[in-house]
Tab-separated table of C-alpha atoms and ligand atoms in Angstrom:
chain	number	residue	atom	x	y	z
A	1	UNK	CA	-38.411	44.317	6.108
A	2	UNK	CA	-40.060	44.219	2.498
A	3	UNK	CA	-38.367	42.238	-0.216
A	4	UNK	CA	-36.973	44.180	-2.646
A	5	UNK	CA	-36.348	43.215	-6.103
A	6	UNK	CA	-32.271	42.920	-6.497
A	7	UNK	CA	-30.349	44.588	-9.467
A	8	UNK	CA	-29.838	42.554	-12.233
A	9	UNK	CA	-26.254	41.867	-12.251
A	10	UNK	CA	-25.937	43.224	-16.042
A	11	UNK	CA	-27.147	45.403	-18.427
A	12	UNK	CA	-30.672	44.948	-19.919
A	13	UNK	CA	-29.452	44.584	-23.487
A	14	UNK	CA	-26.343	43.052	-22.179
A	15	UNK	CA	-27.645	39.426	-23.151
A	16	UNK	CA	-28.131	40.096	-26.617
A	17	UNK	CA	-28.484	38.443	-29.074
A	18	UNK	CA	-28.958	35.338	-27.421
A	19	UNK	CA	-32.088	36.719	-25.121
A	20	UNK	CA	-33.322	40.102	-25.868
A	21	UNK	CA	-33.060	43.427	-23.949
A	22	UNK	CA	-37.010	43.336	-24.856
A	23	UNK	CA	-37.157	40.188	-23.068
A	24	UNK	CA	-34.884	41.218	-20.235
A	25	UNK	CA	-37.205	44.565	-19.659
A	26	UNK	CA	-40.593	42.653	-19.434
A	27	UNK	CA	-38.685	39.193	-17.256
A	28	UNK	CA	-37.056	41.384	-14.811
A	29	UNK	CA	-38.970	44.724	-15.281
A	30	UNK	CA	-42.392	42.957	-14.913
A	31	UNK	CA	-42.380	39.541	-14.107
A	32	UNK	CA	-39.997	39.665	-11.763
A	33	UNK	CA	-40.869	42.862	-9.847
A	34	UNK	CA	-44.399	41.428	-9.611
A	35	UNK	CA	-43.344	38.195	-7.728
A	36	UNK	CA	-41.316	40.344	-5.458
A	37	UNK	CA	-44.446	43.074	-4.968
A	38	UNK	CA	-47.264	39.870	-4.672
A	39	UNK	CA	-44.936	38.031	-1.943
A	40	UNK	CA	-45.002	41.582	0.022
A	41	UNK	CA	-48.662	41.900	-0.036
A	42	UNK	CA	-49.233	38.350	0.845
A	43	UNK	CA	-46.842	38.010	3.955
A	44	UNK	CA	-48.592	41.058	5.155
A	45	UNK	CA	-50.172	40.100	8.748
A	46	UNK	CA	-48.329	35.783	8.892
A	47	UNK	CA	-46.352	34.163	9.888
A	48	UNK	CA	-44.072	34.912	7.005
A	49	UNK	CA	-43.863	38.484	7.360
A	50	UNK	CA	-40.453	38.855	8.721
A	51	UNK	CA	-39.042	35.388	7.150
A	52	UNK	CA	-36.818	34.776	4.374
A	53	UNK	CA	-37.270	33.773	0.975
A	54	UNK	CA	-35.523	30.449	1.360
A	55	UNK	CA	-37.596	30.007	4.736
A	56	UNK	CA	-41.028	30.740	2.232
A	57	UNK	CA	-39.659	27.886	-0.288
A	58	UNK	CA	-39.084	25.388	2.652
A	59	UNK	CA	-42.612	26.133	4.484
A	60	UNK	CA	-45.264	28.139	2.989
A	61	UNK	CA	-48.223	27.308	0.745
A	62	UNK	CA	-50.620	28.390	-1.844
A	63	UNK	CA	-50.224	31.876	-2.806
A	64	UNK	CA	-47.143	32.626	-0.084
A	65	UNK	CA	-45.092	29.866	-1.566
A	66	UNK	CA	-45.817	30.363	-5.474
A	67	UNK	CA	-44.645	33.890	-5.532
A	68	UNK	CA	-41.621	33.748	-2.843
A	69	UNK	CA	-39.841	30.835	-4.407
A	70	UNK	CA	-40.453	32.837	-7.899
A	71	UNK	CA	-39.186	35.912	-6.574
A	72	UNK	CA	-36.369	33.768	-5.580
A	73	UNK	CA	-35.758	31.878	-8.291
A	74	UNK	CA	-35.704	34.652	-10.801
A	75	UNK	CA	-33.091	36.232	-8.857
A	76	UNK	CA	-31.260	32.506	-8.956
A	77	UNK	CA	-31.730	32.723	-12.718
A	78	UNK	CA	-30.323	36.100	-13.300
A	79	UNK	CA	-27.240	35.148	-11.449
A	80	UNK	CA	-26.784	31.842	-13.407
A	81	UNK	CA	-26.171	33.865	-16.557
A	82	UNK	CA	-23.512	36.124	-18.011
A	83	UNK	CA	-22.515	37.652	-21.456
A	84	UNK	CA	-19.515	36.084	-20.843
A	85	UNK	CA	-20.830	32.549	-20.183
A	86	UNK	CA	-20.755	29.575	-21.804
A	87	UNK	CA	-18.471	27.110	-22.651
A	88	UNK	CA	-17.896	24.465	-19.780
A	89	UNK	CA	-17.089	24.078	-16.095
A	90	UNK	CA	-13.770	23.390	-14.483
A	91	UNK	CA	-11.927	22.034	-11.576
A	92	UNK	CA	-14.101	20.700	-8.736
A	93	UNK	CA	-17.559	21.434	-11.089
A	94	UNK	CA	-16.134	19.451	-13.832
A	95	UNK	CA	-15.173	16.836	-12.324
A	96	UNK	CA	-18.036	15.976	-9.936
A	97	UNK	CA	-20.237	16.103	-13.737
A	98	UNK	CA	-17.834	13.932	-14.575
A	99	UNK	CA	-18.202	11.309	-11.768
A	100	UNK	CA	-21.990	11.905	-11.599
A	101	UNK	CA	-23.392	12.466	-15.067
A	102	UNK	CA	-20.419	10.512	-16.675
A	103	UNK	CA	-19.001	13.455	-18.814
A	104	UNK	CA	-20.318	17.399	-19.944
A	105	UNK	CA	-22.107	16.277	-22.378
A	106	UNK	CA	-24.388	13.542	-21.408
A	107	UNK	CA	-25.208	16.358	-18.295
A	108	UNK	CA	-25.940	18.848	-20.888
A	109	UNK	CA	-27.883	17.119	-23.033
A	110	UNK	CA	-30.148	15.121	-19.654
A	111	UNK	CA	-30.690	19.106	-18.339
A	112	UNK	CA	-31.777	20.073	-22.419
A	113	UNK	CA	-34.078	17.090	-22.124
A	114	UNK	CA	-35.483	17.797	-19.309
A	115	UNK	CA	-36.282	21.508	-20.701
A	116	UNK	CA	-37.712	20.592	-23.807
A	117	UNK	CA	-40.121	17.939	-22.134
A	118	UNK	CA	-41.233	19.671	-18.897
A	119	UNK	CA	-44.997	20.205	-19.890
A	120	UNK	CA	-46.063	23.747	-18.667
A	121	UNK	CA	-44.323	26.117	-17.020
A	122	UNK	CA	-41.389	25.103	-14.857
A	123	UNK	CA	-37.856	24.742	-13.861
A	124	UNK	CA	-35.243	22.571	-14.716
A	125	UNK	CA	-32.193	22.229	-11.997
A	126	UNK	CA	-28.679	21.040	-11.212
A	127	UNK	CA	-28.853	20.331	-7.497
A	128	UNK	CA	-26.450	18.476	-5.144
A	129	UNK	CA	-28.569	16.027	-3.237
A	130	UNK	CA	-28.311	15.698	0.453
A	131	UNK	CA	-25.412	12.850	-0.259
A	132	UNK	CA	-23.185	14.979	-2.554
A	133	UNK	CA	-24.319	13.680	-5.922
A	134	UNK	CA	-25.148	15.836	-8.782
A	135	UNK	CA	-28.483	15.851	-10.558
A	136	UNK	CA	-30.903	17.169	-12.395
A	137	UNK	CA	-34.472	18.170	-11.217
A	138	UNK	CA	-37.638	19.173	-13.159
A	139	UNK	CA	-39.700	21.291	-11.395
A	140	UNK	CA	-43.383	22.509	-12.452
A	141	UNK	CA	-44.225	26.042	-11.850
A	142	UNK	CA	-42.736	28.062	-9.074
A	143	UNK	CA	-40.802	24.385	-7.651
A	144	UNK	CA	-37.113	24.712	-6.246
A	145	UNK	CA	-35.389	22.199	-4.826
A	146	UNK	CA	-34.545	23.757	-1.762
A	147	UNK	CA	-37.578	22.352	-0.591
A	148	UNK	CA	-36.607	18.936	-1.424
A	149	UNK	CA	-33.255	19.453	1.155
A	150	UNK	CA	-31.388	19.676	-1.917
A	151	UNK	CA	-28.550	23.203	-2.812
A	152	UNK	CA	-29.711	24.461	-6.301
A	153	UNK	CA	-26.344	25.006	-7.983
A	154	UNK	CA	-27.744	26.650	-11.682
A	155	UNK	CA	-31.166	26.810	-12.830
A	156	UNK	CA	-33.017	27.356	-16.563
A	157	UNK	CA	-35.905	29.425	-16.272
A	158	UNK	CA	-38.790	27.450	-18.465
A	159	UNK	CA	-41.967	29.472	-18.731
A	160	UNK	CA	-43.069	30.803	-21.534
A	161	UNK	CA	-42.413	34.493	-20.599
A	162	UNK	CA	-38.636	33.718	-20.472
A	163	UNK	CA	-38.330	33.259	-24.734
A	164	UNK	CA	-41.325	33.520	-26.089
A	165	UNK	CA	-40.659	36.871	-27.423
A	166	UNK	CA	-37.592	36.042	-28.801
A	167	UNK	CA	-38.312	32.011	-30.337
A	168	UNK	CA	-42.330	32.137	-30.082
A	169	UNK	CA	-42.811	28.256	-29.896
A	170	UNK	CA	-39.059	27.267	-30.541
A	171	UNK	CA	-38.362	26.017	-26.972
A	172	UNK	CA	-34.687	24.376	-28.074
A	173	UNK	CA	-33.163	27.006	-29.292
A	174	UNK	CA	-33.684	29.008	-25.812
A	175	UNK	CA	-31.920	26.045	-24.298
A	176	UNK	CA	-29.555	26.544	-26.982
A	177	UNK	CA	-28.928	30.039	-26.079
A	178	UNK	CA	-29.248	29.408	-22.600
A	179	UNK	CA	-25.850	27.084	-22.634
A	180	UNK	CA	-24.362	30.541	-24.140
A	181	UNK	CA	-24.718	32.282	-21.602
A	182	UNK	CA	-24.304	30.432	-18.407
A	183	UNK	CA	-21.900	31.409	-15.788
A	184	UNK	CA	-20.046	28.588	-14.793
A	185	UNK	CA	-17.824	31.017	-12.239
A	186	UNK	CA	-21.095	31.832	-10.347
A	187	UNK	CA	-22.312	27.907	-10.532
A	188	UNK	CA	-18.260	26.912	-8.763
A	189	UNK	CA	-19.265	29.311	-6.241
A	190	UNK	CA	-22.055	28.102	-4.688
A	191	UNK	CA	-20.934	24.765	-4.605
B	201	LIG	MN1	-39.545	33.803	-15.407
């Protein structure tokens, strides 16, 4: 019942040039595959063993927690992007922005915000809340919102491992990149 670390749902190189096939290889290849591999070793013999990754981000601790919810988000993270993406949400998407963030662009630029000023290593978030609103969450290291009762609906990987390779210190042009390749398809479907 191990975890396994899922395909990537594209080519290494297939991001390029906006994030790197170098930066793909050591994300997925390394980073990644280690979350997966530590969360194995450390359900070993609890409670967790035989529970799922979502169950690990709603109830575990410590060492359990950090890596599951990792493991898990990374996989979230992959599936958020697309070297078709970009561009902007439509129909039922669009429109709850809309109502909630009061148009695309004052979402975008409150989810580049709250990239560019998360101090440390994080996550940044568009969740539906337990009422049905939109919103975006910063998270600190391995956080996910799940935990918070809330559906993550697209998520921005924010450690350093994730662009530093490709824009060393320059943080907003990730973000930049990041709205390039985001796959608004995927985001509609797990509303
Ligand atoms: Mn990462």
């Amino acid at each position: 019942m191990a975890f396994e670390l899922p395909p990537l749902p594209f080519g290494q190189n297939a991001l390029e040039p906006h994030i790197s096939e170098q930066t793909v290889y050591y994300h997925y290849g390394k980073h990644h595959k280690t979350y997966v591999d530590k969360t194995n070793k450390l359900v070993e013999g609890t409670k967790f063993a035989n529970a799922s990754l979502e169950t690990i981000i709603k109830e575990a601790d410590g060492g359990i927690y950090n890596n599951g919810a990792q493991a898990w988000n990374h996989t979230f993270y992959w599936n958020s992007l697309h070297p078709d993406g970009g561009g902007k949400p439509s129909g039922d998407l669009l429109g709850m922005i809309e109502r909630d963030f009061g148009s695309f662009e004052e979402f975008q630029n409150q989810f580049t915000n709250s990239v560019t000023t998360l101090f440390g290593s994080g996550w940044v978030w568009l969740a539906l809340t337990k009422d049905g609103k939109l919103t975006v969450v910063q998270k600190s290291n391995a956080g996910n919102p799940l935990r918070d009762g809330m559906t993550p609906l697209l998520t921005c990987d924010v450690w350093e491992h994730a662009y530093y390779l490709d824009r060393q210190n320059r943080k907003p042009e990730y973000v930049e990149a990041f709205w390039k390749l985001v796959n608004w398809k995927a985001v509609e479907n797990r509303l």
